[in-house]
Amino acid sequence: MEVNFCGGGGSKLKATAGEYKGLNDLLKVPNTDFVWITDGEGWNTTKEPLRSAYEALDYLWNLNWLYRDYLADLFN
């Protein structure tokens, strides 16, 4: 599980999204899931890499989804 909050945009967010897509592919083994929880204003200026990661990862959530208890569903 990776949890982060991005206060500002930039190339680091693009690289991070790409790295986590790759990590997700490496963890595609039985009984293992990669969960990325991210949020923050920084994503407002870097939407395309986030969209690409969202389409590739099984679990990419923001803080609002945690408030809705999505994490509990993962462990049920």
Short mmCIF file of N, CA and C in Angstrom, two decimals:
data_model
loop_
_atom_site.label_atom_id
_atom_site.label_comp_id
_atom_site.label_asym_id
_atom_site.label_seq_id
_atom_site.Cartn_x
_atom_site.Cartn_y
_atom_site.Cartn_z
N MET A 1 0.85 -1.17 0.00
CA MET A 1 0.00 0.00 0.00
C MET A 1 0.90 1.23 0.00
N GLU A 2 0.57 2.17 -0.83
CA GLU A 2 1.25 3.46 -0.88
C GLU A 2 0.20 4.53 -0.62
N VAL A 3 0.53 5.46 0.26
CA VAL A 3 -0.37 6.56 0.57
C VAL A 3 0.43 7.85 0.44
N ASN A 4 -0.08 8.80 -0.34
CA ASN A 4 0.59 10.09 -0.45
C ASN A 4 -0.42 11.20 -0.71
N PHE A 5 0.05 12.42 -0.52
CA PHE A 5 -0.76 13.61 -0.76
C PHE A 5 0.09 14.58 -1.55
N CYS A 6 -0.41 15.04 -2.67
CA CYS A 6 0.37 15.87 -3.58
C CYS A 6 -0.12 17.31 -3.52
N GLY A 7 0.64 18.16 -2.90
CA GLY A 7 0.25 19.55 -2.76
C GLY A 7 0.51 20.39 -4.00
N GLY A 8 1.46 19.96 -4.83
CA GLY A 8 1.78 20.70 -6.04
C GLY A 8 1.97 19.76 -7.20
N GLY A 9 1.82 20.28 -8.41
CA GLY A 9 1.95 19.46 -9.62
C GLY A 9 3.39 19.36 -10.07
N GLY A 10 3.57 18.80 -11.24
CA GLY A 10 4.89 18.74 -11.81
C GLY A 10 5.26 17.38 -12.36
N SER A 11 6.50 17.27 -12.82
CA SER A 11 6.95 16.04 -13.46
C SER A 11 7.08 14.89 -12.46
N LYS A 12 7.28 15.18 -11.18
CA LYS A 12 7.38 14.12 -10.19
C LYS A 12 6.10 13.31 -10.13
N LEU A 13 4.96 13.95 -10.27
CA LEU A 13 3.69 13.21 -10.25
C LEU A 13 3.57 12.29 -11.45
N LYS A 14 4.04 12.74 -12.60
CA LYS A 14 4.00 11.89 -13.79
C LYS A 14 4.87 10.66 -13.59
N ALA A 15 6.06 10.86 -13.03
CA ALA A 15 6.98 9.75 -12.79
C ALA A 15 6.40 8.80 -11.73
N THR A 16 5.81 9.34 -10.69
CA THR A 16 5.23 8.53 -9.63
C THR A 16 4.11 7.64 -10.17
N ALA A 17 3.23 8.20 -10.98
CA ALA A 17 2.14 7.42 -11.55
C ALA A 17 2.69 6.28 -12.40
N GLY A 18 3.71 6.54 -13.18
CA GLY A 18 4.32 5.50 -14.00
C GLY A 18 4.99 4.43 -13.17
N GLU A 19 5.67 4.82 -12.10
CA GLU A 19 6.33 3.86 -11.22
C GLU A 19 5.32 2.93 -10.56
N TYR A 20 4.20 3.48 -10.14
CA TYR A 20 3.21 2.65 -9.46
C TYR A 20 2.47 1.74 -10.42
N LYS A 21 2.34 2.14 -11.66
CA LYS A 21 1.79 1.23 -12.67
C LYS A 21 2.72 0.03 -12.84
N GLY A 22 4.01 0.28 -12.88
CA GLY A 22 4.99 -0.80 -12.99
C GLY A 22 5.00 -1.69 -11.77
N LEU A 23 4.92 -1.09 -10.59
CA LEU A 23 4.89 -1.86 -9.35
C LEU A 23 3.65 -2.74 -9.30
N ASN A 24 2.54 -2.21 -9.72
CA ASN A 24 1.30 -2.99 -9.76
C ASN A 24 1.47 -4.23 -10.63
N ASP A 25 2.13 -4.08 -11.77
CA ASP A 25 2.36 -5.22 -12.66
C ASP A 25 3.26 -6.26 -12.00
N LEU A 26 4.27 -5.83 -11.26
CA LEU A 26 5.16 -6.76 -10.57
C LEU A 26 4.44 -7.53 -9.47
N LEU A 27 3.45 -6.93 -8.88
CA LEU A 27 2.75 -7.57 -7.76
C LEU A 27 1.54 -8.39 -8.19
N LYS A 28 1.41 -8.64 -9.47
CA LYS A 28 0.29 -9.45 -9.96
C LYS A 28 0.59 -10.93 -9.71
N VAL A 29 0.55 -11.30 -8.44
CA VAL A 29 0.74 -12.68 -8.01
C VAL A 29 -0.42 -13.04 -7.09
N PRO A 30 -0.69 -14.33 -6.91
CA PRO A 30 -1.81 -14.72 -6.05
C PRO A 30 -1.70 -14.13 -4.63
N ASN A 31 -2.83 -13.73 -4.11
CA ASN A 31 -2.96 -13.22 -2.74
C ASN A 31 -2.20 -11.93 -2.48
N THR A 32 -1.92 -11.16 -3.53
CA THR A 32 -1.22 -9.89 -3.37
C THR A 32 -1.94 -8.82 -4.17
N ASP A 33 -2.23 -7.71 -3.53
CA ASP A 33 -2.83 -6.56 -4.20
C ASP A 33 -2.03 -5.31 -3.86
N PHE A 34 -1.88 -4.45 -4.84
CA PHE A 34 -1.25 -3.15 -4.61
C PHE A 34 -2.34 -2.10 -4.52
N VAL A 35 -2.32 -1.33 -3.46
CA VAL A 35 -3.31 -0.28 -3.24
C VAL A 35 -2.57 1.05 -3.20
N TRP A 36 -2.98 1.99 -4.03
CA TRP A 36 -2.41 3.33 -4.02
C TRP A 36 -3.51 4.29 -3.63
N ILE A 37 -3.28 5.00 -2.55
CA ILE A 37 -4.20 6.04 -2.08
C ILE A 37 -3.48 7.37 -2.25
N THR A 38 -4.04 8.24 -3.06
CA THR A 38 -3.41 9.53 -3.32
C THR A 38 -4.49 10.60 -3.42
N ASP A 39 -4.10 11.82 -3.11
CA ASP A 39 -5.03 12.93 -3.17
C ASP A 39 -4.20 14.21 -3.19
N GLY A 40 -4.86 15.31 -3.36
CA GLY A 40 -4.18 16.60 -3.30
C GLY A 40 -4.38 17.45 -4.53
N GLU A 41 -4.19 18.73 -4.34
CA GLU A 41 -4.36 19.71 -5.41
C GLU A 41 -3.41 19.49 -6.58
N GLY A 42 -2.27 18.88 -6.33
CA GLY A 42 -1.30 18.66 -7.39
C GLY A 42 -1.85 17.90 -8.57
N TRP A 43 -2.77 16.99 -8.31
CA TRP A 43 -3.33 16.19 -9.39
C TRP A 43 -4.23 17.00 -10.32
N ASN A 44 -4.66 18.17 -9.88
CA ASN A 44 -5.50 19.00 -10.76
C ASN A 44 -4.75 19.49 -11.99
N THR A 45 -3.43 19.55 -11.91
CA THR A 45 -2.63 20.01 -13.05
C THR A 45 -1.95 18.85 -13.78
N THR A 46 -2.13 17.65 -13.30
CA THR A 46 -1.46 16.48 -13.88
C THR A 46 -2.45 15.33 -13.98
N LYS A 47 -3.55 15.56 -14.66
CA LYS A 47 -4.64 14.59 -14.69
C LYS A 47 -4.38 13.38 -15.58
N GLU A 48 -3.73 13.56 -16.70
CA GLU A 48 -3.55 12.44 -17.64
C GLU A 48 -2.75 11.28 -17.04
N PRO A 49 -1.61 11.52 -16.38
CA PRO A 49 -0.90 10.39 -15.76
C PRO A 49 -1.74 9.70 -14.68
N LEU A 50 -2.53 10.45 -13.95
CA LEU A 50 -3.39 9.85 -12.93
C LEU A 50 -4.48 9.01 -13.59
N ARG A 51 -5.05 9.50 -14.66
CA ARG A 51 -6.08 8.74 -15.39
C ARG A 51 -5.49 7.43 -15.93
N SER A 52 -4.29 7.50 -16.48
CA SER A 52 -3.63 6.32 -17.02
C SER A 52 -3.38 5.29 -15.91
N ALA A 53 -2.94 5.75 -14.75
CA ALA A 53 -2.71 4.85 -13.62
C ALA A 53 -4.03 4.26 -13.14
N TYR A 54 -5.07 5.07 -13.10
CA TYR A 54 -6.38 4.61 -12.66
C TYR A 54 -6.89 3.47 -13.55
N GLU A 55 -6.64 3.58 -14.83
CA GLU A 55 -7.07 2.55 -15.76
C GLU A 55 -6.25 1.27 -15.62
N ALA A 56 -5.02 1.37 -15.14
CA ALA A 56 -4.13 0.21 -15.05
C ALA A 56 -4.16 -0.48 -13.68
N LEU A 57 -4.40 0.27 -12.62
CA LEU A 57 -4.35 -0.30 -11.27
C LEU A 57 -5.73 -0.80 -10.85
N ASP A 58 -5.73 -1.87 -10.08
CA ASP A 58 -7.00 -2.39 -9.56
C ASP A 58 -7.52 -1.52 -8.42
N TYR A 59 -6.61 -0.94 -7.65
CA TYR A 59 -7.00 -0.15 -6.47
C TYR A 59 -6.24 1.17 -6.45
N LEU A 60 -6.85 2.20 -6.96
CA LEU A 60 -6.31 3.56 -6.86
C LEU A 60 -7.44 4.42 -6.31
N TRP A 61 -7.27 4.87 -5.08
CA TRP A 61 -8.34 5.59 -4.39
C TRP A 61 -7.87 6.95 -3.93
N ASN A 62 -8.82 7.82 -3.64
CA ASN A 62 -8.53 9.10 -3.02
C ASN A 62 -9.11 9.11 -1.61
N LEU A 63 -8.91 10.20 -0.89
CA LEU A 63 -9.36 10.26 0.50
C LEU A 63 -10.87 10.13 0.62
N ASN A 64 -11.61 10.68 -0.32
CA ASN A 64 -13.06 10.57 -0.28
C ASN A 64 -13.51 9.11 -0.29
N TRP A 65 -12.83 8.29 -1.07
CA TRP A 65 -13.19 6.87 -1.14
C TRP A 65 -12.88 6.16 0.18
N LEU A 66 -11.85 6.62 0.88
CA LEU A 66 -11.57 6.04 2.19
C LEU A 66 -12.68 6.39 3.17
N TYR A 67 -13.16 7.61 3.10
CA TYR A 67 -14.28 8.01 3.96
C TYR A 67 -15.52 7.17 3.68
N ARG A 68 -15.63 6.68 2.46
CA ARG A 68 -16.77 5.83 2.08
C ARG A 68 -16.53 4.37 2.44
N ASP A 69 -15.40 4.08 3.08
CA ASP A 69 -15.08 2.76 3.60
C ASP A 69 -14.71 1.73 2.53
N TYR A 70 -14.15 2.19 1.42
CA TYR A 70 -13.71 1.25 0.38
C TYR A 70 -12.62 0.31 0.90
N LEU A 71 -11.77 0.79 1.78
CA LEU A 71 -10.69 -0.03 2.29
C LEU A 71 -11.23 -1.25 3.03
N ALA A 72 -12.31 -1.09 3.76
CA ALA A 72 -12.91 -2.23 4.46
C ALA A 72 -13.36 -3.30 3.47
N ASP A 73 -13.86 -2.89 2.31
CA ASP A 73 -14.29 -3.85 1.30
C ASP A 73 -13.13 -4.71 0.79
N LEU A 74 -11.94 -4.14 0.77
CA LEU A 74 -10.77 -4.87 0.30
C LEU A 74 -10.45 -6.05 1.21
N PHE A 75 -10.70 -5.90 2.50
CA PHE A 75 -10.33 -6.94 3.46
C PHE A 75 -11.47 -7.87 3.82
N ASN A 76 -12.61 -7.72 3.19
CA ASN A 76 -13.74 -8.62 3.46
C ASN A 76 -13.73 -9.81 2.54
#
